[in-house]
């Protein structure tokens, strides 16, 4: 028995084939690679790839550069996630109240999201280099050494950039969620004489809880996959490796240095962490709803 | 990392032997690699001067070999070319010859099974050694004593200085005091203190593995009288001479005589820095833009100019295993590195063919272009990057130590470089 | 499900907070207006600066450089970058890459989205579980094995097909389609089936016209992915004639920019070229790209 409408199998077949080719097989290959001694060879060159157990994982976990790259992503998330949640929610709520210029504002917030990182990183480099506009405006308050060569500021600046770039998308998610809050709640709050702040705190914030869960999760996945920004901003993880990310190291080790097995191990660890975060996130938001 | 090395050793050995077998079979079962002929494709670097050279070389060959036509393409130069070639090897899409193979990448390409052992050609080793001289050629041998690259051209590194800036800072432009570290530091301080330029010298501070070749390595070659970074599997930069070079640069950065921010433009051309470490290519690059003078790289206590060694910055030619017509490829390679073509290369690009007879064969040209004479003399005393396994990873390790302790001055150089040496010795030992 | 409905919903929602406008509420209104204006300026300033900088003949990073100066304007930066990168070719490559992904996503994505929402068949649960898992696993883990598979086993390096393949069907778009088909009333489909219409006809003539807003949302969402994608085409295309604009520009930034007279001007000119099509497309379609579309996807 293939179900009531077996034609569904036919409809799904292209997508399933696609997932097998570009998702399941590479995922299996990556996991396999991470447990073997593997490097890329020219076609026709057969080289044994002996099983090495957890050797690649041990190599990764004992490499201080890898550990600090995870720490950098931690710093990134500490700045990016709360900032994203707060700014997106506040701006979405304000946008929801606004009467005039809503279309313009929505476009304004969304434009950074639709533009390629490669394009806007160029402008940010121009704005934040040591002789750039930001430092000119800040004058004596400008950090020394400048932002992107300052190991304290490089990662926060990247986090700020990503927040700026993604904000429009998250505002959109919150706008949708705000419309699902029954307006009777606001009306009864108004009759009870609740202040604006209390209304926001006791009705709006709980009302968008599931959206917040999604925003946090998506922002974290973005953080875990951080690559383009440090690659372009700091010339591959500078200054002094203060802005490396796990994916940047995967690229360096896997492609530049010819150790794809080690790179795959980093990737598997990263995926497991993201899955755990996702599960915890889901657990928290489900518990909150009960 | 250490656990894996014996296995990589075994794997590399197997790869090598399989490669030899593959080469043999592809040319019809005979043991000599290079008998198959036919059309081939070659890649060359994408700067204007080299494009011009390559086009005329290909046209010259094609006119005489109707049945073995050569097609040429540019490849992205600089940052991405090693990675481009590495990916093409994996995908089996390499051309027959690449006239832009970095010596540091050869051990990796060889391990991938991407390169043809040139010793498998009957006249392979003898051609290379007679053209470049046995001593020079030896630097390019792989661990098994065979050649997987043909040493092609070098860009011996020297120090360019901006005469206008030096004059403004009140420094003698005829004989600027730059021979010893003390002189170099004093001159640098004078430049920056007088505000003639923001920085004395401004090598790229980025984390790329190849950046040491333009700050540390030329001076290390000079200070040690011509030693490679790794000799017989042991790294030498923690020696007294090596630490002198390291501490010299540390001083430059600590006194803000060198810039720590990646600069998007050309700091030397724009007058942001008074000096630059350059090869002979710089002569045509800065023609009409900067009034320059040139000196050899400094040494701790000074040295006669004709004794100073430097980094060679060579680009070589590799013959890639995906090539079908290896016979044609080898013949074209010999044609492109003949005395005539090497003369054209010197004339068109200003880069130095790696030949024993450089200064005598092209004496007329060098007399007519005295600027190049200095570099040609320097070309006799160059040091190449060591041809050892995990070369890119070794340089990355070195660069990481350099960035933290020299550029940003955050860690103690002695302990940082001792740790780096331990790791590098392990990496090199796996060959 | 049209945007007029959505706009009214927003208006109505805005009302309660306007109830009983007193002094503190007005202060709050001013505060939120200020916040919105500041945020809009921060969002747009880099784009303004990008355009101004791309037109400068001499780089001016001072405060005065933020304003166009007639004496310092040129289109030279656009021709400088065009000398190094074939902008037209790169734009065409970006177009082919993005267009291929859009076509595949719309065609195959609608089919599977419909099946997941409206059809009972064996294995539906597994397909849906995979759809969710894809969103969680970082692409970068798959990147290297994918590279080996596509470049070597399928021989698709420097090939549009190889560029498109990993992105061919956007799973987020599939998810949105599913949510939309799910929201349509079941009676519609029952009626169609009683009339004896086949599933393909039901999908084509009944379901599809009703989910047009979802199509637009999916188009815009899908468009952003390949148009801006850097890492994958960077790996798979080594032939400059096949590189999309994002890759060509990144290569330009990291290698050749230092050799032109005004590198920042040239970089910014390239950035304008890359940003313009996406921004223009978004502004043209933004009316349709409203939050309800995504909202329904979020709830699932």
XYZ file of C-alpha atoms in Angstrom, chain C residues 41-279:
239
model
C 19.281 56.031 8.464
C 21.672 53.414 9.863
C 20.307 50.852 7.409
C 20.614 53.070 4.377
C 23.698 55.170 5.105
C 26.227 52.546 3.931
C 24.343 52.325 0.639
C 24.385 56.067 0.203
C 28.071 56.104 1.071
C 28.665 53.267 -1.378
C 27.235 55.288 -4.249
C 29.038 58.506 -3.275
C 32.354 56.677 -2.836
C 32.014 54.851 -6.132
C 31.757 58.187 -7.945
C 34.830 59.784 -6.342
C 37.902 60.178 -8.493
C 40.139 60.812 -5.453
C 39.320 58.814 -2.327
C 38.089 61.130 0.415
C 37.474 59.308 3.668
C 36.937 62.483 5.673
C 33.593 63.877 6.787
C 33.387 66.029 3.654
C 33.761 62.858 1.588
C 30.280 61.830 2.686
C 28.835 64.534 0.460
C 29.120 64.533 -3.312
C 31.615 67.102 -4.517
C 31.137 68.091 -8.173
C 34.878 68.582 -8.590
C 35.618 65.038 -7.477
C 33.076 63.037 -9.464
C 33.837 60.445 -12.107
C 32.495 57.297 -13.679
C 36.104 56.133 -14.008
C 35.799 53.614 -11.169
C 33.145 51.722 -13.056
C 35.345 51.475 -16.112
C 38.382 50.601 -13.914
C 36.644 47.577 -12.459
C 35.259 46.700 -15.875
C 38.846 46.541 -17.156
C 39.694 43.813 -14.668
C 36.409 41.970 -14.426
C 34.138 41.464 -17.359
C 31.100 42.896 -15.588
C 28.644 41.892 -18.275
C 29.825 38.282 -18.298
C 29.794 38.177 -14.509
C 26.265 39.588 -14.394
C 25.093 37.075 -16.983
C 26.690 34.271 -14.957
C 24.936 35.475 -11.821
C 21.710 35.618 -13.813
C 22.051 32.064 -15.129
C 22.958 30.725 -11.692
C 20.058 32.507 -9.986
C 17.596 31.821 -12.780
C 18.378 28.107 -12.772
C 17.822 27.885 -9.038
C 14.545 29.830 -9.289
C 13.176 27.621 -12.056
C 13.997 24.384 -10.248
C 12.662 25.666 -6.951
C 9.399 26.858 -8.426
C 8.753 23.756 -10.489
C 9.903 20.940 -8.217
C 9.286 22.860 -4.999
C 5.608 23.416 -5.777
C 5.185 19.730 -6.626
C 6.676 18.459 -3.399
C 5.085 21.225 -1.329
C 1.683 20.227 -2.681
C 2.325 16.537 -2.066
C 3.420 17.159 1.510
C 0.378 19.290 2.246
C -2.425 17.612 0.363
C -1.579 14.044 -0.566
C -1.529 10.907 1.528
C 1.313 8.633 0.503
C 3.804 6.331 2.047
C 7.043 8.029 3.127
C 5.530 11.478 3.508
C 6.747 11.695 7.098
C 10.303 10.843 6.074
C 10.346 13.479 3.333
C 9.075 16.081 5.774
C 11.657 15.107 8.400
C 14.421 15.469 5.822
C 13.052 18.855 4.839
C 13.453 19.999 8.424
C 16.885 18.449 8.933
C 18.279 20.193 5.845
C 17.598 23.539 7.472
C 19.639 22.662 10.555
C 22.805 21.081 9.114
C 25.270 23.809 8.081
C 25.979 23.818 4.369
C 29.670 24.151 5.074
C 29.868 20.611 6.428
C 28.608 19.291 3.123
C 30.714 21.675 1.121
C 33.909 19.641 0.837
C 32.313 16.252 0.127
C 29.967 17.987 -2.300
C 32.935 19.529 -4.000
C 34.519 16.128 -4.540
C 31.245 14.649 -5.775
C 30.319 17.429 -8.130
C 33.756 18.405 -9.424
C 35.158 14.937 -9.738
C 32.471 12.278 -9.865
C 30.010 14.324 -11.908
C 32.720 16.365 -13.663
C 30.770 19.599 -13.236
C 33.432 22.097 -12.186
C 33.402 25.352 -14.153
C 29.927 24.414 -15.259
C 26.605 26.153 -14.613
C 24.976 22.858 -13.679
C 27.598 22.295 -10.998
C 27.003 25.771 -9.682
C 23.226 25.356 -9.545
C 22.956 21.775 -8.312
C 23.501 22.227 -4.540
C 20.940 25.055 -4.432
C 18.555 23.720 -7.049
C 15.552 23.273 -4.761
C 15.374 25.741 -1.880
C 14.036 23.846 1.127
C 12.752 26.974 2.841
C 10.685 27.719 -0.254
C 9.309 24.158 -0.196
C 8.355 24.746 3.408
C 6.512 27.940 2.523
C 4.629 26.193 -0.306
C 3.591 23.413 2.040
C 2.269 25.872 4.621
C 0.222 27.662 1.963
C -1.314 24.579 0.466
C -2.101 23.436 3.994
C -4.074 26.611 4.670
C -6.384 26.174 1.679
C -9.796 24.758 2.691
C -10.031 20.988 2.321
C -13.486 21.251 0.673
C -11.899 22.734 -2.449
C -9.869 19.629 -3.020
C -12.654 17.216 -2.092
C -14.941 18.908 -4.600
C -12.318 18.713 -7.308
C -11.762 15.037 -6.627
C -15.477 14.278 -6.724
C -15.599 15.975 -10.116
C -12.964 13.495 -11.168
C -10.137 15.972 -11.689
C -6.672 14.433 -11.571
C -4.119 15.644 -9.016
C -2.105 17.481 -11.651
C -5.180 19.378 -12.852
C -6.251 20.156 -9.287
C -2.810 21.520 -8.552
C -2.568 23.499 -11.762
C -6.034 25.029 -12.033
C -7.266 25.197 -8.440
C -4.410 25.264 -5.953
C -1.780 27.253 -7.838
C -3.844 30.363 -8.580
C -4.683 30.595 -4.899
C -1.087 30.557 -3.690
C 0.325 33.221 -5.974
C 1.535 35.361 -3.027
C 3.517 32.371 -1.801
C 5.140 32.087 -5.203
C 6.369 35.673 -5.023
C 7.626 35.278 -1.500
C 9.484 32.149 -2.547
C 10.924 33.883 -5.606
C 12.339 36.728 -3.544
C 13.574 34.466 -0.775
C 15.177 32.077 -3.257
C 16.647 34.856 -5.343
C 18.682 36.236 -2.445
C 20.431 32.895 -1.875
C 22.238 32.225 -5.168
C 22.567 35.887 -6.125
C 24.579 36.571 -2.983
C 26.195 33.153 -2.597
C 29.945 33.427 -2.435
C 31.508 30.287 -1.030
C 30.169 27.617 -3.364
C 30.636 29.317 -6.736
C 34.024 30.479 -5.446
C 35.054 26.838 -5.053
C 33.475 25.369 -8.127
C 34.398 28.014 -10.709
C 38.052 28.635 -11.419
C 37.463 29.870 -14.930
C 36.916 33.660 -14.730
C 34.533 33.407 -17.680
C 32.152 31.349 -15.539
C 32.350 33.232 -12.254
C 29.278 35.052 -10.968
C 29.622 38.638 -9.887
C 29.872 37.967 -6.145
C 32.934 35.770 -6.714
C 34.567 38.018 -9.270
C 34.180 40.990 -6.965
C 35.554 39.145 -3.945
C 38.584 38.048 -5.967
C 38.971 41.619 -7.084
C 38.834 42.896 -3.503
C 41.404 40.425 -2.238
C 43.913 40.440 -5.095
C 43.795 43.084 -7.771
C 42.376 46.101 -5.987
C 45.809 47.184 -4.789
C 47.073 47.782 -8.305
C 44.563 50.420 -9.403
C 44.876 54.111 -8.585
C 41.738 54.408 -6.442
C 41.112 50.928 -5.019
C 38.260 51.903 -2.731
C 36.439 53.726 -5.484
C 36.799 50.673 -7.695
C 35.650 48.274 -4.954
C 32.622 50.419 -4.200
C 31.776 50.658 -7.896
C 31.737 46.860 -8.030
C 29.587 46.771 -4.909
C 27.063 49.104 -6.534
C 26.894 46.850 -9.573
C 26.316 43.796 -7.397
C 23.780 45.439 -5.088
C 21.724 47.295 -7.669
C 19.828 44.409 -9.333
C 18.827 42.814 -6.029
C 17.723 46.097 -4.486
